[in-house]
Coordinates of C-alpha atoms in Angstrom, one line a residue:
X1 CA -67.4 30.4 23.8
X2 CA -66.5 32.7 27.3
X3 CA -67.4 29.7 29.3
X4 CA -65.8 27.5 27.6
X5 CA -62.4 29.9 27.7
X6 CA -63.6 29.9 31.4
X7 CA -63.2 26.5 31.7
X8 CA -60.0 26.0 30.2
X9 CA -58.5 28.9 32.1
X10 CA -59.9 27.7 35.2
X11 CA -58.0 24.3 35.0
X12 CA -54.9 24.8 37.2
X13 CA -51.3 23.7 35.7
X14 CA -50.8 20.2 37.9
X15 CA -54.4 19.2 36.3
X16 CA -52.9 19.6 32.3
X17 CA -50.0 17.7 33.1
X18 CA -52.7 14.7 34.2
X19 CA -54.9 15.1 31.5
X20 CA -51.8 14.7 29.4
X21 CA -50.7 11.5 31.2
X22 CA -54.2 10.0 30.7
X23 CA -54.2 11.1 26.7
X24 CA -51.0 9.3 26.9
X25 CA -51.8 6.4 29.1
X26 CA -55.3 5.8 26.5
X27 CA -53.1 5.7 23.5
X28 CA -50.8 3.1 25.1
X29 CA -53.8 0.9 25.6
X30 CA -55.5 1.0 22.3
X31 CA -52.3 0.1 20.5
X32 CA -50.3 -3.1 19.8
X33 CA -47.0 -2.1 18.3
X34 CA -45.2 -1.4 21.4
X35 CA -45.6 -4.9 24.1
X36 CA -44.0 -2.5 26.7
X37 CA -46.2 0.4 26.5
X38 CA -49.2 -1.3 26.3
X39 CA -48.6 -3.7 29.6
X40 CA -47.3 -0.7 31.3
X41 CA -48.8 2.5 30.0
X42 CA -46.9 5.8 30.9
X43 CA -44.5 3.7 32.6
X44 CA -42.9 2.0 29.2
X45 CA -41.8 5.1 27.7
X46 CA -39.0 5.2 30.6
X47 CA -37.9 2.0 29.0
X48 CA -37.4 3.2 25.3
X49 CA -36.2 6.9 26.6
X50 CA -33.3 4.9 28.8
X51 CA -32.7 2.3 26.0
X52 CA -32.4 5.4 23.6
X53 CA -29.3 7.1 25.8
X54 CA -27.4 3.9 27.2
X55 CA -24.4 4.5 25.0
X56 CA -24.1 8.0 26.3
X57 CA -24.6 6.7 29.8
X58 CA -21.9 3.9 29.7
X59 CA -20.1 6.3 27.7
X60 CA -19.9 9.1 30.2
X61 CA -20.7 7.3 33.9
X62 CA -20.6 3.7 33.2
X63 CA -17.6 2.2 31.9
X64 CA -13.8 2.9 32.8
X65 CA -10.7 4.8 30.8
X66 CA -10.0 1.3 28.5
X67 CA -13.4 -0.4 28.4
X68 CA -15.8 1.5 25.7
X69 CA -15.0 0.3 22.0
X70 CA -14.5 0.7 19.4
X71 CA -12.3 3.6 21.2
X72 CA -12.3 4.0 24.5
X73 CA -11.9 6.8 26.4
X74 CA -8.4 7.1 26.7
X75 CA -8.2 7.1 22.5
X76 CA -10.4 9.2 22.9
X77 CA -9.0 12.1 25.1
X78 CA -5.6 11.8 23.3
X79 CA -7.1 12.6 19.8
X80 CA -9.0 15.6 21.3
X81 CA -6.1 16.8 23.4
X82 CA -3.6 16.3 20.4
X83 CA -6.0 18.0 17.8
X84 CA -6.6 21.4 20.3
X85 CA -2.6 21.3 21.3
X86 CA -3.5 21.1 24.5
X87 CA -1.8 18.3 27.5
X88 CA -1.5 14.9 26.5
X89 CA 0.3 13.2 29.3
X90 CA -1.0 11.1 31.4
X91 CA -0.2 11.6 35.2
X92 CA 1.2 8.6 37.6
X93 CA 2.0 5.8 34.9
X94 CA -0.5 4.5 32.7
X95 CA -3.4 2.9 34.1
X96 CA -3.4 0.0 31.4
X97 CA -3.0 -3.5 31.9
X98 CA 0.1 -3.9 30.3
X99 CA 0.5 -8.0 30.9
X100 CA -3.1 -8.0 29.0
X101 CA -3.3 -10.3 25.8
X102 CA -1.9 -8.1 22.8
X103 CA -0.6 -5.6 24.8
X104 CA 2.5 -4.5 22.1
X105 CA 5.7 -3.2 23.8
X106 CA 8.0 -1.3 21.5
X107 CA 11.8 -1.8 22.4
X108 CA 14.1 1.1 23.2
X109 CA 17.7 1.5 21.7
X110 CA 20.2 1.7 24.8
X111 CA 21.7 5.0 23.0
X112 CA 18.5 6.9 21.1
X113 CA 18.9 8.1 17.8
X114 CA 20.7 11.6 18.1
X115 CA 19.5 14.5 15.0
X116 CA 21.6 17.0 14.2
X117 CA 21.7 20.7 14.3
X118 CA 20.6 21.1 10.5
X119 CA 18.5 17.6 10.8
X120 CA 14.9 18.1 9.1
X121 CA 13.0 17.6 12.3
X122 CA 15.0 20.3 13.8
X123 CA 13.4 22.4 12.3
X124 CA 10.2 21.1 11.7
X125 CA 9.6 18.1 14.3
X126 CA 6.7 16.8 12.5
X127 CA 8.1 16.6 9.3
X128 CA 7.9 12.2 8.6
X129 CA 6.9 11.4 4.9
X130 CA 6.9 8.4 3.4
X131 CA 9.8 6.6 2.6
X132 CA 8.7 5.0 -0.9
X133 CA 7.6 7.1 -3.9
X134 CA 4.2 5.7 -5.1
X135 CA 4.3 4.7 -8.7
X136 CA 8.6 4.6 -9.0
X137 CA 9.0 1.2 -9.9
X138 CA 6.2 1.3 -13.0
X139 CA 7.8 4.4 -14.1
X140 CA 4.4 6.1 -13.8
X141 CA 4.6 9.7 -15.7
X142 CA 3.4 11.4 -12.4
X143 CA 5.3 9.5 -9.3
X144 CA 4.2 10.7 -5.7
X145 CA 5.7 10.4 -2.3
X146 CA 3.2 11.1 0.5
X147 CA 5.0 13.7 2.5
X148 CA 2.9 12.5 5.8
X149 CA 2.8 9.2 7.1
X150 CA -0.4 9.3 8.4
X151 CA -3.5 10.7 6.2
X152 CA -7.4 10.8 5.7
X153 CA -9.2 7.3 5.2
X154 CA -11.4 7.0 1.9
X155 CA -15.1 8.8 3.3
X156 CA -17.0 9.9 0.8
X157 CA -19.1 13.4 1.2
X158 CA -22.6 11.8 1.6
X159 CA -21.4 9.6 4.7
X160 CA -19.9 12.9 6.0
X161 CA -21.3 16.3 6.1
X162 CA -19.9 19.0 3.5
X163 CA -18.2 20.9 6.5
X164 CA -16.7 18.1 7.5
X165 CA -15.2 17.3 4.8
X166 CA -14.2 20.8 3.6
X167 CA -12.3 20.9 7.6
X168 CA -11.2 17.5 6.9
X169 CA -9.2 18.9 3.3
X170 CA -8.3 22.3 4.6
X171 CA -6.6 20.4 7.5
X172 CA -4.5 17.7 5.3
X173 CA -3.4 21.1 3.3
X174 CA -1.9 22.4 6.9
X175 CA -0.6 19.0 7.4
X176 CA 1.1 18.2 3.8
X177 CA -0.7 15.0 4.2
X178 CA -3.4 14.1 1.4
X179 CA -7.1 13.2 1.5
X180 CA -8.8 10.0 0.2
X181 CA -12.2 11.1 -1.2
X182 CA -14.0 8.0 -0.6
X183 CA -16.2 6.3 -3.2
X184 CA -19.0 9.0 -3.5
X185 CA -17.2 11.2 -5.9
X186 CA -14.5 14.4 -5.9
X187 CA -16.8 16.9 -4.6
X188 CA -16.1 21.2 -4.1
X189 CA -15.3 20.2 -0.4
X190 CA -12.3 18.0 -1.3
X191 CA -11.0 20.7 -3.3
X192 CA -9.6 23.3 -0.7
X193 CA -5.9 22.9 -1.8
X194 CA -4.8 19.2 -0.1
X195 CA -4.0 16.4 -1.7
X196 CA -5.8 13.7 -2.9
X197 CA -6.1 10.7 -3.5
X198 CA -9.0 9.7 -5.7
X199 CA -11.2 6.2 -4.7
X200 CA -13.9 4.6 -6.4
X201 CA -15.6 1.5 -6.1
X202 CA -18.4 -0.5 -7.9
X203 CA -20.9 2.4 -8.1
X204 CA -18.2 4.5 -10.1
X205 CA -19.2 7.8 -8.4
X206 CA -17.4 10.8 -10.5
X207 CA -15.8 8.6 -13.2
X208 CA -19.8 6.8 -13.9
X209 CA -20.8 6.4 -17.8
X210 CA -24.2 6.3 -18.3
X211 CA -24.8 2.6 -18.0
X212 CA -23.7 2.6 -14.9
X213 CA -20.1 1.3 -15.6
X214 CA -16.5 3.2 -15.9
X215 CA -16.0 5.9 -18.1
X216 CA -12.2 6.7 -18.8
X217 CA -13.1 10.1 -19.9
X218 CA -14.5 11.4 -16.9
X219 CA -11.5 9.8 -15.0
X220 CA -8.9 11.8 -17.5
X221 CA -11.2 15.2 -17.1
X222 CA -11.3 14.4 -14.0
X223 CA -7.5 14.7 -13.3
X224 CA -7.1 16.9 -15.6
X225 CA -9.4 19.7 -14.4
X226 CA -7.8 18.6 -11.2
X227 CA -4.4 18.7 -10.8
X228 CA -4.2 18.3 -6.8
X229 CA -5.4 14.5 -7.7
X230 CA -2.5 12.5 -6.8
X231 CA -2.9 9.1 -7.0
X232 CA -6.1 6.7 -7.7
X233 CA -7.3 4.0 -5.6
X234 CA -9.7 1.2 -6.4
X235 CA -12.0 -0.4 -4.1
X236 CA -12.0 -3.6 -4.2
X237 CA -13.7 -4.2 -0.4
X238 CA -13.9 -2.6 2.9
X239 CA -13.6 -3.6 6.1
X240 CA -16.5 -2.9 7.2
X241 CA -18.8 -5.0 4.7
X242 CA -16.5 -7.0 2.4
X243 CA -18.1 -8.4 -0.3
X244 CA -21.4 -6.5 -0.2
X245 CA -22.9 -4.1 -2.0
X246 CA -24.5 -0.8 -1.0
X247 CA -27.7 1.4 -2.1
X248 CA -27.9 5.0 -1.8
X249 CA -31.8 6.0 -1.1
X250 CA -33.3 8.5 -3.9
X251 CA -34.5 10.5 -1.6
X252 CA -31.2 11.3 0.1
X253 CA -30.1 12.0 -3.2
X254 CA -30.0 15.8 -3.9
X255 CA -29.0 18.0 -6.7
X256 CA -25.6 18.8 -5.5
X257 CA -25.2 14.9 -4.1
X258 CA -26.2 13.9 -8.2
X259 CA -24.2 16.3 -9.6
X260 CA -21.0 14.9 -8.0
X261 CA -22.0 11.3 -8.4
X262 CA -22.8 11.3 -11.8
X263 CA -26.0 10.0 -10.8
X264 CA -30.0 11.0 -11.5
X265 CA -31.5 13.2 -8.9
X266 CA -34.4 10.8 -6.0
X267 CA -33.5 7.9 -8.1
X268 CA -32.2 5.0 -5.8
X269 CA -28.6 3.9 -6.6
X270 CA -27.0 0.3 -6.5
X271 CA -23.4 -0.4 -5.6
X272 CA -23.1 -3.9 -6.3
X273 CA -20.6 -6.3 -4.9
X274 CA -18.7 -7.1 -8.3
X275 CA -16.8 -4.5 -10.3
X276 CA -18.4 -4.0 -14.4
X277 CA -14.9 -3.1 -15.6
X278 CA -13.0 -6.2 -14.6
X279 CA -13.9 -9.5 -13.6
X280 CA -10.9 -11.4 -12.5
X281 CA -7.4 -10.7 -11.4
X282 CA -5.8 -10.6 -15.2
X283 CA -8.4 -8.4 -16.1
X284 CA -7.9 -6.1 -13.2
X285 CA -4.4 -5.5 -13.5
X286 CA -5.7 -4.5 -17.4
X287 CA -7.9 -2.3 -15.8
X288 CA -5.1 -0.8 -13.4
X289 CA -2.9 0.0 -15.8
X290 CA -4.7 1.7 -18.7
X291 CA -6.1 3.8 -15.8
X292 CA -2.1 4.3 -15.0
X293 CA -1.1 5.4 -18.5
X294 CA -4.7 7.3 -20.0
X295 CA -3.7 9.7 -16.2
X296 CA -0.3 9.2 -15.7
X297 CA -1.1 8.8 -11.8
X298 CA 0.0 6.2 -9.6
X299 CA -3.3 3.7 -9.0
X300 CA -3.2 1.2 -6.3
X301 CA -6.2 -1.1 -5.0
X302 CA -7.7 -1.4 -1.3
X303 CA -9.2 -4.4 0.2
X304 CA -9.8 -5.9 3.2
X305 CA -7.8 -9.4 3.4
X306 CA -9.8 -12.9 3.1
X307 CA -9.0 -15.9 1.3
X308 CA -5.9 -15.0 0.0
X309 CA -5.8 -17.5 -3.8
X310 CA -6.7 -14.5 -5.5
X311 CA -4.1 -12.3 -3.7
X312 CA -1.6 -15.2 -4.8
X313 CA -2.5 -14.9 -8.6
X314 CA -1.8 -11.0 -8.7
X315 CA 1.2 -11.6 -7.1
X316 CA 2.3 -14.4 -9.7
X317 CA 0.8 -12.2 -12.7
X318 CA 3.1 -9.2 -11.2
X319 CA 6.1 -11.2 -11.6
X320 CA 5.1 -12.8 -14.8
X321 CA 4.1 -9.4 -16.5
X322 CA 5.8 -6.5 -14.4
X323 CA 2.8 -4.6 -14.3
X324 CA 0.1 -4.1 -11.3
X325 CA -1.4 -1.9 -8.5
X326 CA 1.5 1.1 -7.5
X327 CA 0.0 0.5 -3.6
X328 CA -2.3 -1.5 -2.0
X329 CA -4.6 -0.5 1.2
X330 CA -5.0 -3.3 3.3
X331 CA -8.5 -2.3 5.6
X332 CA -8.7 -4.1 8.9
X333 CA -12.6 -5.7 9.3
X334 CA -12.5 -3.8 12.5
X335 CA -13.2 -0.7 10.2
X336 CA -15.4 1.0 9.1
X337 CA -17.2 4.6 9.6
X338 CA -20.7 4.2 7.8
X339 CA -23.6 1.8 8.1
X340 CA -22.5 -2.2 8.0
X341 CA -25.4 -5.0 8.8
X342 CA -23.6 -6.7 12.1
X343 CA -23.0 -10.2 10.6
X344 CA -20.8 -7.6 8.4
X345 CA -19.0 -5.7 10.3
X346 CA -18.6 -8.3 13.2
X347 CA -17.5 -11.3 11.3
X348 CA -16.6 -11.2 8.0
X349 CA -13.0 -10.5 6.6
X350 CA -9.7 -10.0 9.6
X351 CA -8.6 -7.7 11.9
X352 CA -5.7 -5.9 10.3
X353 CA -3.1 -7.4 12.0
X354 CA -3.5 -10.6 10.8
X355 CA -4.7 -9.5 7.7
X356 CA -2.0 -7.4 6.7
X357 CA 0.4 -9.9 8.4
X358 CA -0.9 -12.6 5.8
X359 CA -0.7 -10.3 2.7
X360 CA 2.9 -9.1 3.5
X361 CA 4.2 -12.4 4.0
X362 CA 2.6 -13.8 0.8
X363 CA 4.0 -10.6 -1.3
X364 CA 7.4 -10.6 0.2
X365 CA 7.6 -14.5 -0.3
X366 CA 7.4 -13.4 -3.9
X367 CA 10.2 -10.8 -3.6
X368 CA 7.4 -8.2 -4.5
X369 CA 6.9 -6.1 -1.2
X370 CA 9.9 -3.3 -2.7
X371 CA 7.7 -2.3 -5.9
X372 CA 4.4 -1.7 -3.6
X373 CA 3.3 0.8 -1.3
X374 CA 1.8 -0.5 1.6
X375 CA -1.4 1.3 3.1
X376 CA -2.8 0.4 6.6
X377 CA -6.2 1.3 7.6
X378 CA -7.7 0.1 10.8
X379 CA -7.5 1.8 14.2
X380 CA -4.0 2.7 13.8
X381 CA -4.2 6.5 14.6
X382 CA -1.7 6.5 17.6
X383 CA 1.7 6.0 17.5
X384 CA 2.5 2.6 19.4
X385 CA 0.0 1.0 17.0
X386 CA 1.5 2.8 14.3
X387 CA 5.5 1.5 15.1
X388 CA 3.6 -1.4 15.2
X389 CA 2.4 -1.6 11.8
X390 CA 5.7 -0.2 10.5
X391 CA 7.5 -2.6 11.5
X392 CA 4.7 -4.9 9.9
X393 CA 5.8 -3.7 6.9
X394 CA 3.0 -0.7 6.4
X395 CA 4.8 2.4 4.5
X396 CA 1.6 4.7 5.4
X397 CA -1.6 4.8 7.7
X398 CA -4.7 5.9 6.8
X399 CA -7.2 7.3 10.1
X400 CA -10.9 7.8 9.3
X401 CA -12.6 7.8 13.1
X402 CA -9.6 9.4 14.4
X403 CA -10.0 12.0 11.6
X404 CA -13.4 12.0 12.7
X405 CA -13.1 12.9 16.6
X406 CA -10.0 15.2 15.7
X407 CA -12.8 17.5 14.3
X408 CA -15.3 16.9 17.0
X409 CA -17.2 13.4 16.7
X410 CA -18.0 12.2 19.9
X411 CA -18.3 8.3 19.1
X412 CA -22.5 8.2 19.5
X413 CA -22.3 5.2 17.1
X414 CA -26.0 6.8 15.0
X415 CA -23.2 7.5 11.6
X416 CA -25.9 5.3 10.3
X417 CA -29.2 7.4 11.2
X418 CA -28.2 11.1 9.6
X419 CA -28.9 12.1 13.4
X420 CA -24.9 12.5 14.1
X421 CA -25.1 15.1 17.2
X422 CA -22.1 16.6 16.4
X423 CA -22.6 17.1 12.5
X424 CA -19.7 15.2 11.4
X425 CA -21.8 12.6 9.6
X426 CA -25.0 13.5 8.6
X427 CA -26.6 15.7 6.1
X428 CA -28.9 17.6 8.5
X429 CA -28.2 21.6 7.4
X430 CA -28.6 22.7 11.5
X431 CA -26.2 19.7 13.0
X432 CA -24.2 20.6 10.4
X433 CA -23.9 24.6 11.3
X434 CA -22.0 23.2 14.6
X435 CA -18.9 22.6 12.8
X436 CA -16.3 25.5 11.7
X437 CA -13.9 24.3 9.4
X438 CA -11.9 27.3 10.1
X439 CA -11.5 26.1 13.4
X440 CA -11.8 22.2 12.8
X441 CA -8.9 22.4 9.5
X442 CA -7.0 23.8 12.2
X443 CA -7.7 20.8 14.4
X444 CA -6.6 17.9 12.2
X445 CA -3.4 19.5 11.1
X446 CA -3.0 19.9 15.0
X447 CA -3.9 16.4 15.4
X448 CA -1.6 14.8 12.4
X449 CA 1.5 17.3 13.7
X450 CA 1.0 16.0 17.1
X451 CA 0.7 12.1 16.1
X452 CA 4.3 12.9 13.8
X453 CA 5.8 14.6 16.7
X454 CA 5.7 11.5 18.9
X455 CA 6.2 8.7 16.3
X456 CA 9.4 10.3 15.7
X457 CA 10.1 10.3 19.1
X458 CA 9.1 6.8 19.8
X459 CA 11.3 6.3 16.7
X460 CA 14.3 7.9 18.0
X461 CA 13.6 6.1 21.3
X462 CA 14.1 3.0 19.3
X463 CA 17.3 3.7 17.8
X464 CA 16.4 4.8 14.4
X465 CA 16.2 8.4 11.8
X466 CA 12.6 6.8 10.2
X467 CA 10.1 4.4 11.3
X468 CA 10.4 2.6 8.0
X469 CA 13.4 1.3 9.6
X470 CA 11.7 -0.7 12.4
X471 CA 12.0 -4.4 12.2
X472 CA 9.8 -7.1 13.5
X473 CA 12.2 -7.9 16.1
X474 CA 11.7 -4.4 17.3
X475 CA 8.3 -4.8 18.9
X476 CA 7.4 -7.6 20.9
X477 CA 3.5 -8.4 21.5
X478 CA 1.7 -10.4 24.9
X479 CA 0.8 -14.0 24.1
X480 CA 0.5 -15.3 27.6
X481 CA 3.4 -13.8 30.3
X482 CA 6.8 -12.8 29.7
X483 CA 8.6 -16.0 29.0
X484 CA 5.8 -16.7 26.4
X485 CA 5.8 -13.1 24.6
X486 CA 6.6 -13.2 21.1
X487 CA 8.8 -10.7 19.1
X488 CA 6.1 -9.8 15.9
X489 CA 8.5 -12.0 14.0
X490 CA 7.8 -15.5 15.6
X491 CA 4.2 -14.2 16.2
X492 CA 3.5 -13.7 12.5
X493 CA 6.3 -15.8 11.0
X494 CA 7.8 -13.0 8.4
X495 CA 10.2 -10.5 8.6
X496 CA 9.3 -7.5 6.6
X497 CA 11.7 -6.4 3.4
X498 CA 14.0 -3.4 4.6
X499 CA 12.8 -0.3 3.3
X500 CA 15.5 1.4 1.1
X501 CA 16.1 5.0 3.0
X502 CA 18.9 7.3 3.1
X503 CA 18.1 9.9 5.4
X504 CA 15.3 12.0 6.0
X505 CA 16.9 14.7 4.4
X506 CA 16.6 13.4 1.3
X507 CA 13.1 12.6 1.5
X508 CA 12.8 16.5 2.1
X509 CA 14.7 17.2 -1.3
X510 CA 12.8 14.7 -3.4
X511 CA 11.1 16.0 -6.8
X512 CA 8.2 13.6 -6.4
X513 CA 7.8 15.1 -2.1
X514 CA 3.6 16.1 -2.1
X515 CA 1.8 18.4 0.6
X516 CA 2.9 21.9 -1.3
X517 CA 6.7 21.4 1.0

């Protein structure tokens, strides 16, 4: 035994590190699962180890300010810089090409819009709710008037960590903007004193009988046990993955995860495509409003936009009957903050623009776009995008990544693997330790307060008290050069209903005003 302790202590350090390397090199040889490794043992592990960190690499050294998508890093810098109140400004003019396809130019008022003394945003330069109360025009017993324009995207705790979502709810409180749960249930995280909106979608997470289909009662304990429930939205599709299911591993499953769900602890759960509770459009505006009157809530539907045949028949059956969704949330296929196969998530369903471009038009054709509340969810956290979809005819934006890097997510693009490095989405007890949602809550109020602030501005620029009251003549969008760029009027071929609006202090004195103003 002393010689062989001899032995080993006698071997000097640079001799392990090539006895390793031969260990290493062996096991390359003697397997087949790796081409690489095997043809070029030692060697091939370089390969994978680069492959693994490219993102960070064209992320940090590689590509320029406006190349990296899905936001690059320009995006990217104003959503951290806004969410710590720190500089936002860029230095020396912008550095984007702004003759580039799509570029959108918003057009300035010769004289802007002056505020008074006494003027809301006088006092409070952030303050911008919505101009439409949800639920006014079907009477709904419990009406509700977002008092932020912008809000939290539907991500359900499960996709995200539970201290990111308890930042993400403690910051929509500071805001007075409200929180979409997503469709994995109402959870203690969501329940730190913002809004919410409840969402659900096939699976029936929170509100699921035993079956596996709706259960009203849980939905009416469910809003009655909590009162900071606002509104409820059905899922109809996501941008991300229109049209397809989901499955939720048992083993990711825990007690706490079951509990909320409504579902049976390591037992692997399927979100089908197709809703149990309704199976065509008659029957879903059934559905919609016995919801409506067994909770006395506004409900609305969200969807990313398609075919649109079916969009055409609710809007016939709403004039016919009166009746249908308080709001709908049009979700641009460019969306999307979970796991979506690529065929998904790169092909199926529109970008929002035309999307929601198509789905206006056909609603306002029908003299229907006053009784709805329209939702916009698809890379519009900033506020040029934002006039943009304003003038589109969107009443609200919801953000989900932009929620996301407001409490640190760097954009590593692994939501998918439960390896997020900066604990945002993943369920790892250690990643998640990194975030303080002391600190982060305080972050996306910054970050909402900061995006208000200068869509005001860009609204006063523009002539106008409330972005509601942009037109599509207002913005003008790239097609080719000058002489061939098209006002978002003759690009889309609509112009959007005016929004009835008085004055902003009115909004501020409304009965149905959320965010505990």
């Amino acid at each position: 035994m002393d010689t062989f302790i001899n032995v080993i202590t006698s071997i000097s350090w640079w001799m392990w590190i090539l006895i390793v390397l031969a260990i290493v090199a062996i096991r390359d040889v003697f397997q087949n699962k790796h081409t690489i490794q095997h043809n070029f043992p030692i060697v091939g592990h370089i390969r994978y180890w680069f492959e693994s960190i490219g993102p960070e690499i064209r992320q940090y050294f590689v590509a320029n300010n406006r190349e990296e998508l899905p936001f690059n890093r320009i995006e990217r810098s104003w959503v951290y810089a806004s969410s710590k109140n720190e500089n936002n400004y860029e230095g020396f003019g912008t550095d984007r090409d702004i003759y580039a396809h799509q570029h959108i130019f918003i057009n300035n008022a010769m004289m802007p819009y002056q505020i008074s003394d006494n003027h809301p945003n006088s006092l409070d330069q952030s303050f911008l709710p919505c101009a439409k109360v949800m639920g006014a025009f079907n009477k709904r017993k419990k009406p509700y008037r977002p008092a932020s324009v912008i809000n939290v995207s539907a991500m359900s705790f499960g996709s995200l960590s539970a201290t990111a979502v308890e930042s993400l709810n403690k910051g929509v409180k500071m805001a007075h903007a409200y929180h979409n749960t997503g469709e994995g249930g109402l959870s203690p995280y969501h329940s730190n004193g913002g809004d919410v909106v409840f969402h659900f979608g096939t699976g029936y997470f929170g509100v699921r009988a035993a079956d596996g289909g709706f259960s009203m009662e849980k939905m009416i304990k469910l809003v009655e046990d909590n009162p900071f429930i606002r509104a409820i939205e059905v899922k109809l599709s996501q941008g991300a993955k229109p049209g397809k299911g989901g499955v939720l591993p048992g083993a990711k499953i825990t007690q706490e995860i079951a509990n909320i769900r409504g579902v049976e602890v390591g037992k692997t759960v399927l979100s089908p495509p197709n809703h149990k509770a309704f199976s065509n459009v008659p029957e879903m505006i059934d559905f919609i409003e016995k919801i409506a009157e067994a909770t006395g809530l506004p409900v609305g539907i969200k969807a990313a936009i398609g075919k649109l045949e079916q969009w055409e028949e609710l809007a016939d059956l709403m004039i016919k009957t009166g009746k249908g969704p308080d709001f709908i949330t049009v979700d641009g296929g460019e969306g999307g903050t979970g796991a979506a196969p690529p065929s998904f998530a790169d092909h199926v369903s529109l970008p929002w623009v035309y999307g929601f471009g198509d789905l206006y038009k056909l609603f306002k054709n029908k003299g229907l776009s006053e009784r709805i509340v329209f939702i916009g969810s698809g890379k519009l956290g900033f506020p040029a995008k934002a006039a943009m979809a304003f003038a589109m005819g969107a009443d609200v934006i919801n953000v989900a990544r932009e929620a996301m890097m407001s409490i640190g997510c760097i954009q590593a693009q692994i939501c998918h693997t439960n390896k997020c490095p900066s604990g945002v989405a993943t369920q790892n007890k250690w990643l998640q330790k990194g975030i303080d949602p002391t600190l982060k809550s305080v972050r996306l109020a910054q970050y909402f307060k900061t995006f208000r602030k200068e869509f005001i501005e860009i609204t006063h620029a523009a002539g106008y008290e409330h972005p509601c009251q942009f037109t599509m003549d207002d913005i003008d969008v790239n097609v080719d050069d000058h002489n061939l760029s098209k006002q978002l009027s003759n690009t889309y071929q609509y112009h959007k209903t005016k929004v009835p609006f008085t004055s902003m202090q009115d909004l501020k004195n409304c009965m149905h005003l959320g965010g505990n103003y």
